[in-house]
Structure formats: structure tokens, C-alpha cells
Short mmCIF file of C-alpha atoms in Angstrom, two decimals:
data_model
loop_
_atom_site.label_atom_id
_atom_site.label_comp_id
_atom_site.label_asym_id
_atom_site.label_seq_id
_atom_site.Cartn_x
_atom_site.Cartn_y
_atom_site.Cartn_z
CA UNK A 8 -37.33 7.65 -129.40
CA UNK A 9 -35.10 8.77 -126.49
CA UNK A 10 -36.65 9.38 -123.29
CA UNK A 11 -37.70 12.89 -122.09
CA UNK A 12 -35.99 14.42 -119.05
CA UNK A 13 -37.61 14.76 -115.98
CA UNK A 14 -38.84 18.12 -115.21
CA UNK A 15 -37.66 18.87 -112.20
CA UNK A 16 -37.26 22.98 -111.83
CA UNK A 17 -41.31 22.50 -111.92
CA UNK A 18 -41.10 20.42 -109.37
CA UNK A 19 -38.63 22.11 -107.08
CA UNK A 20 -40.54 25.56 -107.89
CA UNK A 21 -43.97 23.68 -106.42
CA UNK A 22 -41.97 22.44 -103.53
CA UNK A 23 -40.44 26.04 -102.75
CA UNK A 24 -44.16 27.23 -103.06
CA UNK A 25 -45.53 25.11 -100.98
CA UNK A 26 -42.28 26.11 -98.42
CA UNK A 27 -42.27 29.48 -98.69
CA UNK A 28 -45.78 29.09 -97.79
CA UNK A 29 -45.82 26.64 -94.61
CA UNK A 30 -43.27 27.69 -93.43
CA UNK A 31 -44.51 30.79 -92.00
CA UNK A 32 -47.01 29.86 -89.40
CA UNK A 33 -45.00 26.75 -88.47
CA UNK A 34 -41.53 28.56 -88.33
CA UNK A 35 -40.62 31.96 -89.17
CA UNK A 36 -44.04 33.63 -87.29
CA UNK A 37 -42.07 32.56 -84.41
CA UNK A 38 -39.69 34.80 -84.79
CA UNK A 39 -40.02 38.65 -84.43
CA UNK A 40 -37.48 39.22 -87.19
CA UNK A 41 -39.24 37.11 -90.25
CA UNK A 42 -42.40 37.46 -88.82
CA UNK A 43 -43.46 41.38 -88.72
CA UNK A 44 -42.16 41.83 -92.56
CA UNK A 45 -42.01 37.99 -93.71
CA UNK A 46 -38.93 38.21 -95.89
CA UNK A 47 -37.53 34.94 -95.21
CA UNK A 48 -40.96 33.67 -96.80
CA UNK A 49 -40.86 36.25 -99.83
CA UNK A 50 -37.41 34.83 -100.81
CA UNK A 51 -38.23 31.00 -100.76
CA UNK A 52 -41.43 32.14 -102.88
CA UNK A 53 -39.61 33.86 -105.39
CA UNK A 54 -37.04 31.14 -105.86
CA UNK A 55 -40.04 29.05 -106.00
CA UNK A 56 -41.83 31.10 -108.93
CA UNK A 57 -38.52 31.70 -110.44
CA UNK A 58 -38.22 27.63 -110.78
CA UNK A 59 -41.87 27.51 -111.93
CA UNK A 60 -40.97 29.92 -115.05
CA UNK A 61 -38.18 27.61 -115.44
CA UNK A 62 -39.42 24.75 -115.21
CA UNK A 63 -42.49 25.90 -117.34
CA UNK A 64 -40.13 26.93 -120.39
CA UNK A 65 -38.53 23.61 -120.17
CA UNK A 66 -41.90 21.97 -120.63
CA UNK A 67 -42.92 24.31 -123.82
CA UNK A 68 -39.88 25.74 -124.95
CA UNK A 69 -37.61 22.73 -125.53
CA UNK A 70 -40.29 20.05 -125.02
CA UNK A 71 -38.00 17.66 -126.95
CA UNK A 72 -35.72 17.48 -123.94
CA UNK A 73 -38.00 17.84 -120.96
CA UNK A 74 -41.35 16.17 -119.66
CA UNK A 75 -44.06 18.29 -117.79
CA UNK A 76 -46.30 19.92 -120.74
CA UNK A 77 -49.27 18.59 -118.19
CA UNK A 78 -47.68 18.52 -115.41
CA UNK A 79 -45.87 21.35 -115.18
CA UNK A 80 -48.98 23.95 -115.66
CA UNK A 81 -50.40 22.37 -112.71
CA UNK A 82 -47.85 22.70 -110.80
CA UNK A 83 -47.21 26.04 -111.35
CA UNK A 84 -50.90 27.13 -110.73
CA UNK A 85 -50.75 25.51 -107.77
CA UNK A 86 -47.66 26.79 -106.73
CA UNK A 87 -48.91 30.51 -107.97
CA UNK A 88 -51.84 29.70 -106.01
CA UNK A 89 -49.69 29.16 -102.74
CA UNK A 90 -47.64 32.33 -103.03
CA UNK A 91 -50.83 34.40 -103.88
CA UNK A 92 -52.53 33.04 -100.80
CA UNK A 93 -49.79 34.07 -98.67
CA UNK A 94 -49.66 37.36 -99.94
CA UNK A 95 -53.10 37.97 -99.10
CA UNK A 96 -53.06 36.71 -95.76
CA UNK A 97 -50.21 38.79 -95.05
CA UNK A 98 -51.22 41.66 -96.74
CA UNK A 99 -54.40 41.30 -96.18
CA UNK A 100 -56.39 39.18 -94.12
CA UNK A 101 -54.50 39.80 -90.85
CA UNK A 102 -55.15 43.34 -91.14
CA UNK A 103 -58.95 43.00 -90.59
CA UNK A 104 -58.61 44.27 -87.08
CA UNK A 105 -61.51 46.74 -85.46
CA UNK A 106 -60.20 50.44 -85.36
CA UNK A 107 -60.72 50.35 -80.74
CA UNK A 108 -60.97 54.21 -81.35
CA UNK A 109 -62.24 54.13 -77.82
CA UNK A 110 -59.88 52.06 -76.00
CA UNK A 111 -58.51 53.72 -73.02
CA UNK A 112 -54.96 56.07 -73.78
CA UNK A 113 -52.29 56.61 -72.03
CA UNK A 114 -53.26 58.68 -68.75
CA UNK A 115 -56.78 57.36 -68.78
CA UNK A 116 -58.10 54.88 -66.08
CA UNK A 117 -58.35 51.80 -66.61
CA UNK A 118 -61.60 50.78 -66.89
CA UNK A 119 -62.59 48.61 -64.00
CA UNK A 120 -63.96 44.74 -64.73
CA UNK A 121 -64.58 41.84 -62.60
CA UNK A 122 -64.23 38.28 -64.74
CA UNK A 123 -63.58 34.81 -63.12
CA UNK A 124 -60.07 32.88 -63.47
CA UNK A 125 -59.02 29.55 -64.11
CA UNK A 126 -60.27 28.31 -60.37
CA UNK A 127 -63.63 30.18 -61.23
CA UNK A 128 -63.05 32.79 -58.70
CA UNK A 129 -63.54 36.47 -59.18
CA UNK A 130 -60.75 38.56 -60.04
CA UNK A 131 -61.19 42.69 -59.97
CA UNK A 132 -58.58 45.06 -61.28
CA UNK A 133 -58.59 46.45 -58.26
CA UNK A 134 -57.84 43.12 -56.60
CA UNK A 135 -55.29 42.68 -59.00
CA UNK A 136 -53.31 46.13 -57.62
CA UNK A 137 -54.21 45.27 -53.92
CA UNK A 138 -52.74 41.81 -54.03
CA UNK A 139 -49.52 41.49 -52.60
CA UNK A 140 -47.13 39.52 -54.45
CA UNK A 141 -45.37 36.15 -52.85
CA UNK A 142 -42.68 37.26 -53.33
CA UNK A 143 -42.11 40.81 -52.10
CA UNK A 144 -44.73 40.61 -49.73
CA UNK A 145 -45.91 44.36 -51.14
CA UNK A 146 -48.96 44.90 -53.60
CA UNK A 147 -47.95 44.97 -57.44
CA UNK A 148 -46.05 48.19 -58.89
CA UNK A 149 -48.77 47.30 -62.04
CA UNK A 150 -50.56 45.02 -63.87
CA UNK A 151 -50.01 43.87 -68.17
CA UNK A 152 -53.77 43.70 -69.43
CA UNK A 153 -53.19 41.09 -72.30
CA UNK A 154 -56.63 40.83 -74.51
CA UNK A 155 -56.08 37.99 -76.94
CA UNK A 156 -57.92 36.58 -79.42
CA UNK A 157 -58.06 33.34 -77.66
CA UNK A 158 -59.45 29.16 -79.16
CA UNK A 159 -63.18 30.37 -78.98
CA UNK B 22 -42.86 37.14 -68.77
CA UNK B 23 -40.60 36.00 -66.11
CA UNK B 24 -39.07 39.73 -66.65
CA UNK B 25 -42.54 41.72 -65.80
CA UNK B 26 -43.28 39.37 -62.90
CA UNK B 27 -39.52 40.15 -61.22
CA UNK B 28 -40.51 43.85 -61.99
CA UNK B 29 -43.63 43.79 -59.78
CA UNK B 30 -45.60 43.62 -62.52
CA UNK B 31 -48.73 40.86 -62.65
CA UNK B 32 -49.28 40.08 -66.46
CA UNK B 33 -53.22 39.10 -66.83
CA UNK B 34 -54.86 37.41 -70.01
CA UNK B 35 -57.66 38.01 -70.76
CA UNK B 36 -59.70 36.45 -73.60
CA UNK B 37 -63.40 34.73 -74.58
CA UNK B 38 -61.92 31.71 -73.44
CA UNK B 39 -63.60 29.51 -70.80
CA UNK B 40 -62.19 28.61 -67.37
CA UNK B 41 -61.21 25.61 -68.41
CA UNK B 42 -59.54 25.96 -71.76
CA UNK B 43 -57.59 29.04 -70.22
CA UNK B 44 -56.27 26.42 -67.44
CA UNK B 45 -55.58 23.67 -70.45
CA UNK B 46 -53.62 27.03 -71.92
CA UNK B 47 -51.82 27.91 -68.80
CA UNK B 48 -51.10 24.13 -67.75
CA UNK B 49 -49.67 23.08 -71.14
CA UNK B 50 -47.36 26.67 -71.65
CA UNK B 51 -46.48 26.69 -67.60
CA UNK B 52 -47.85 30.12 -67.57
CA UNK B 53 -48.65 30.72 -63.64
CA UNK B 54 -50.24 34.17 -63.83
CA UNK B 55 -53.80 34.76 -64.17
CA UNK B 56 -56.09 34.17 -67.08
CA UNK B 57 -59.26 35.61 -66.96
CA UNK B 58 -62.53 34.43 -68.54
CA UNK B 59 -64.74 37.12 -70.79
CA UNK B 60 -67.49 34.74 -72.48
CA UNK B 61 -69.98 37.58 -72.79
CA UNK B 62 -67.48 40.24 -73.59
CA UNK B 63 -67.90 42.89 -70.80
CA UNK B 64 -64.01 43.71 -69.97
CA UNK B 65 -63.81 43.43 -74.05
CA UNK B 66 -66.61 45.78 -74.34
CA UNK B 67 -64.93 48.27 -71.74
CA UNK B 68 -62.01 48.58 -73.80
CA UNK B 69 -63.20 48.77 -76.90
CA UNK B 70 -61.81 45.53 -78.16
CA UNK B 71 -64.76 43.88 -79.68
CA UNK B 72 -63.82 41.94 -82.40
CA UNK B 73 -67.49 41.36 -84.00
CA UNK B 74 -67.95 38.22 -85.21
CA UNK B 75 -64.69 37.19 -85.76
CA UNK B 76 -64.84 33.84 -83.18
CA UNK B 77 -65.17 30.39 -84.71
CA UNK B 78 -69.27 29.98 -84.65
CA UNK B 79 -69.63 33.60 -85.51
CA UNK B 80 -69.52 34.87 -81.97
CA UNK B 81 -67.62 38.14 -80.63
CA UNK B 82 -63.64 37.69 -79.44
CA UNK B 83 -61.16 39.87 -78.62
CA UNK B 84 -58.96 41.93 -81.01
CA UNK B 85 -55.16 42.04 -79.57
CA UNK B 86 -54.66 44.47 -77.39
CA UNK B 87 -51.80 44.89 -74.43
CA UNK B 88 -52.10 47.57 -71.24
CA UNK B 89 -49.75 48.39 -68.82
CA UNK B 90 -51.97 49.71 -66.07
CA UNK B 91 -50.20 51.19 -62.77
CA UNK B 92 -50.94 51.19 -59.58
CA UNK B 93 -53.19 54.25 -58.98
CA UNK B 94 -55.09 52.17 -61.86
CA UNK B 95 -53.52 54.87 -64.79
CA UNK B 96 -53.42 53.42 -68.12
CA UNK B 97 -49.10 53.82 -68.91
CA UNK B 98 -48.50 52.20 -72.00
CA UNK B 99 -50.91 50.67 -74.89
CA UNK B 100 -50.26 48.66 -78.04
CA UNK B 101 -53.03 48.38 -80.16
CA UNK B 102 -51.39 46.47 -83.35
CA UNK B 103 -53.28 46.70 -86.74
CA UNK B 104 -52.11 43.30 -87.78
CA UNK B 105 -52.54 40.59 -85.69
CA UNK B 106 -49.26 38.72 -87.34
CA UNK B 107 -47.20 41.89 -85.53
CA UNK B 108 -46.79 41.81 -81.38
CA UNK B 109 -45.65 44.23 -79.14
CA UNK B 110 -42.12 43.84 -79.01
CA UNK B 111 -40.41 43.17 -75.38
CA UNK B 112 -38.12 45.95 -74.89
CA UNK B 113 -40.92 48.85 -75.69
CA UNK B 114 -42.68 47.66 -73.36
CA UNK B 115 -39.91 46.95 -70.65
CA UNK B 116 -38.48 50.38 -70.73
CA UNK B 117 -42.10 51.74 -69.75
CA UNK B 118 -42.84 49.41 -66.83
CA UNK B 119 -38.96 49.62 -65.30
CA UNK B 120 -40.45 53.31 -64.90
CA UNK B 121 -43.42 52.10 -62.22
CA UNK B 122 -42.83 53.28 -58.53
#
């Protein structure tokens, strides 16, 4: 009996998964342009689940030819797995932000706080404004609060 | 960053971080302006920022949340995003704080 082909569209469509997936947080989130609407991502997933289907009627529909009847499902839940897990982070999970109804608006005051720095000392926001800078000499024109979500 | 600071203007973080893992932060990126410290969540609380729960043992953080504050201590500018994947971009912000006296 001849020997089956290998099937490699599953394979590839796994690999593409597994890309399309990955590849955001260690690539394209670094950039503003792929990162707010991921469509770099969405492509290389699509290609990838286009390969799966592929490679998934290669396996059943001319079986004669090609390997993967096992393999091939696997891969593909897997690699449906990957894309579906994307789309609920993006859709989803990084949307589960608090509503900060009350946090102050433009033409509000800033609400005053007193935390500690790096060197443990005791920073104000109004020390922050009454600092003057190295450079100029003269006190700040403002300050950029940044709350982040920090390593916890 | 380099941008606000030669504007006159002192970015500040501000997270649940500790002293110490701020200054890890700060020495590792070569950031140079000030991170602050809010274990117990009292700046957080102030500006309704609270992120319940969301922290790694289960403890409160903050949500993302960026304000340009002025000299007179006025609130200018605020970006509260609803997905923490999308950031302020640069230039919104820039055009606001080139407008500080």
C-alpha cells in the first residue's frame, strides 16, 4: 500500500493558531496600531482556521491521500481553542474594568494624597506642584497622575 | 515621557506596588520620575479607581487611569479607558498639556 501524505495544512493551521495567538502580548500589544483593534492577530487566526478546515477535509475527505484522521481533530480543537481564547480575552476579559463614576472630571480638584516613593519618603500633590524642577529652576507647569495596575 | 518632562510637566505613577518593586520598575525601564507607593489604596480610593479584587492574592489594585493635573491643582485632562489592552494615546494628551501656563 502506498504511503499516506503528510497532513500538513493541519499542521500549519495549529501553528498559525497558536501565532495568531502569542503573538499578541509578545508583539503586536506593543504597538498602538495592532493593539487597540488586534487585526494583525485576527488575520493570522483566520489563515490559521482556514488551514484547519483544510487540513481537516484532507484527513476525512480524501483520506486515501492524506494522514491526520487523529491527528488532525486535535489539532484543530486545539487550534479552535487558541483563537476562541483570544477572542475572549480581547473581547472580553480586558473589559472587566470598574465604571470610576466618581473619579474627578475635568475642572475638578484634584484630590489631594500623600503616599511614599521609591526612597520611602513622602510625596504630596502639593509637593509635587511646589517642587521646582532641575532644570528650569521654576515649580512644575503640572503633574501626569498615572494609576496603573501595577505586579501586586 | 521625555516630551511631558521638557514641557514642565512631572509624570507620577502611582500603583499598589511596594517601594521596592516600583524602584526594581523604575531601575530596569530608566524611568527617573517618581513612583509612588498605594498598598492600602487611599490615593486609589480618592479617585475612584478601586479595582476590587482584581490583584494577584485577591487584594484591591488600581484600574488604569491617567490625570493631567495643573498647577492651581485643576484636574485638565482624564482618560479613563474601558479596556485595559487600549492606552491613552500620546498626542491627545500632548495637545492638552502644551496648553499649561
Amino acid at each position: 500500500m502506498e504511503q499516506r501524505k503528510h497532513n500538513w495544512h493541519a499542521w500549519i493551521g495549529f501553528a498559525l493558531c497558536l501565532i495568531g495567538f502569542l503573538s499578541y502580548p509578545f508583539f503586536f500589544a506593543r504597538y498602538p496600531v495592532t493593539r487597540d483593534v488586534p487585526w494583525a492577530n485576527f488575520l493570522i487566526l483566520a489563515a490559521g482556521l482556514a488551514f484547519l478546515v483544510s487540513g481537516l477535509w484532507r484527513a476525512f475527505g480524501r483520506s486515501q491521500e492524506y494522514k491526520g484522521k487523529i491527528l488532525g481533530p486535535i489539532l484543530g480543537v486545539l487550534g479552535l481553542a487558541a483563537a476562541g481564547f483570544f477572542c475572549f480575552v480581547i473581547f472580553f476579559a480586558t473589559k472587566q474594568l470598574p465604571k470610576s463614576a466618581g473619579a474627578p472630571k475635568v475642572g475638578q480638584k484634584a484630590p489631594e494624597f500623600t503616599l511614599v516613593d521609591t526612597n520611602n519618603k513622602q510625596v504630596s500633590l502639593a509637593s509635587l506642584l511646589a517642587t521646582p524642577l532641575p532644570n528650569s529652576g521654576m515649580p512644575p507647569k503640572g503633574v501626569f497622575l498615572i494609576f496603573y495596575r501595577g505586579y501586586w | 515621557m521625555n516630551e511631558i518632562e521638557q514641557m514642565g510637566v512631572v509624570p507620577v505613577a502611582i500603583s499598589v506596588d511596594s517601594p521596592e518593586e516600583s524602584g526594581d520598575l523604575c531601575k530596569k525601564a530608566g524611568f527617573t520620575f517618581p513612583f509612588l507607593s498605594d498598598p492600602n489604596t487611599v490615593a486609589i480610593r480618592a479617585y475612584d479607581l478601586v479595582h476590587a479584587k482584581a490583584g494577584v492574592n485577591g487584594h484591591d489594585i488600581s484600574r488604569p487611569g491617567e490625570f493631567l493635573v495643573d498647577s492651581s491643582g485643576v484636574v485638565r485632562w482624564v482618560n479613563l479607558t474601558e479596556d485595559f489592552r487600549v492606552r491613552a494615546r500620546a498626542e491627545q494628551f500632548l495637545a492638552e498639556a502644551r496648553q499649561l501656563k
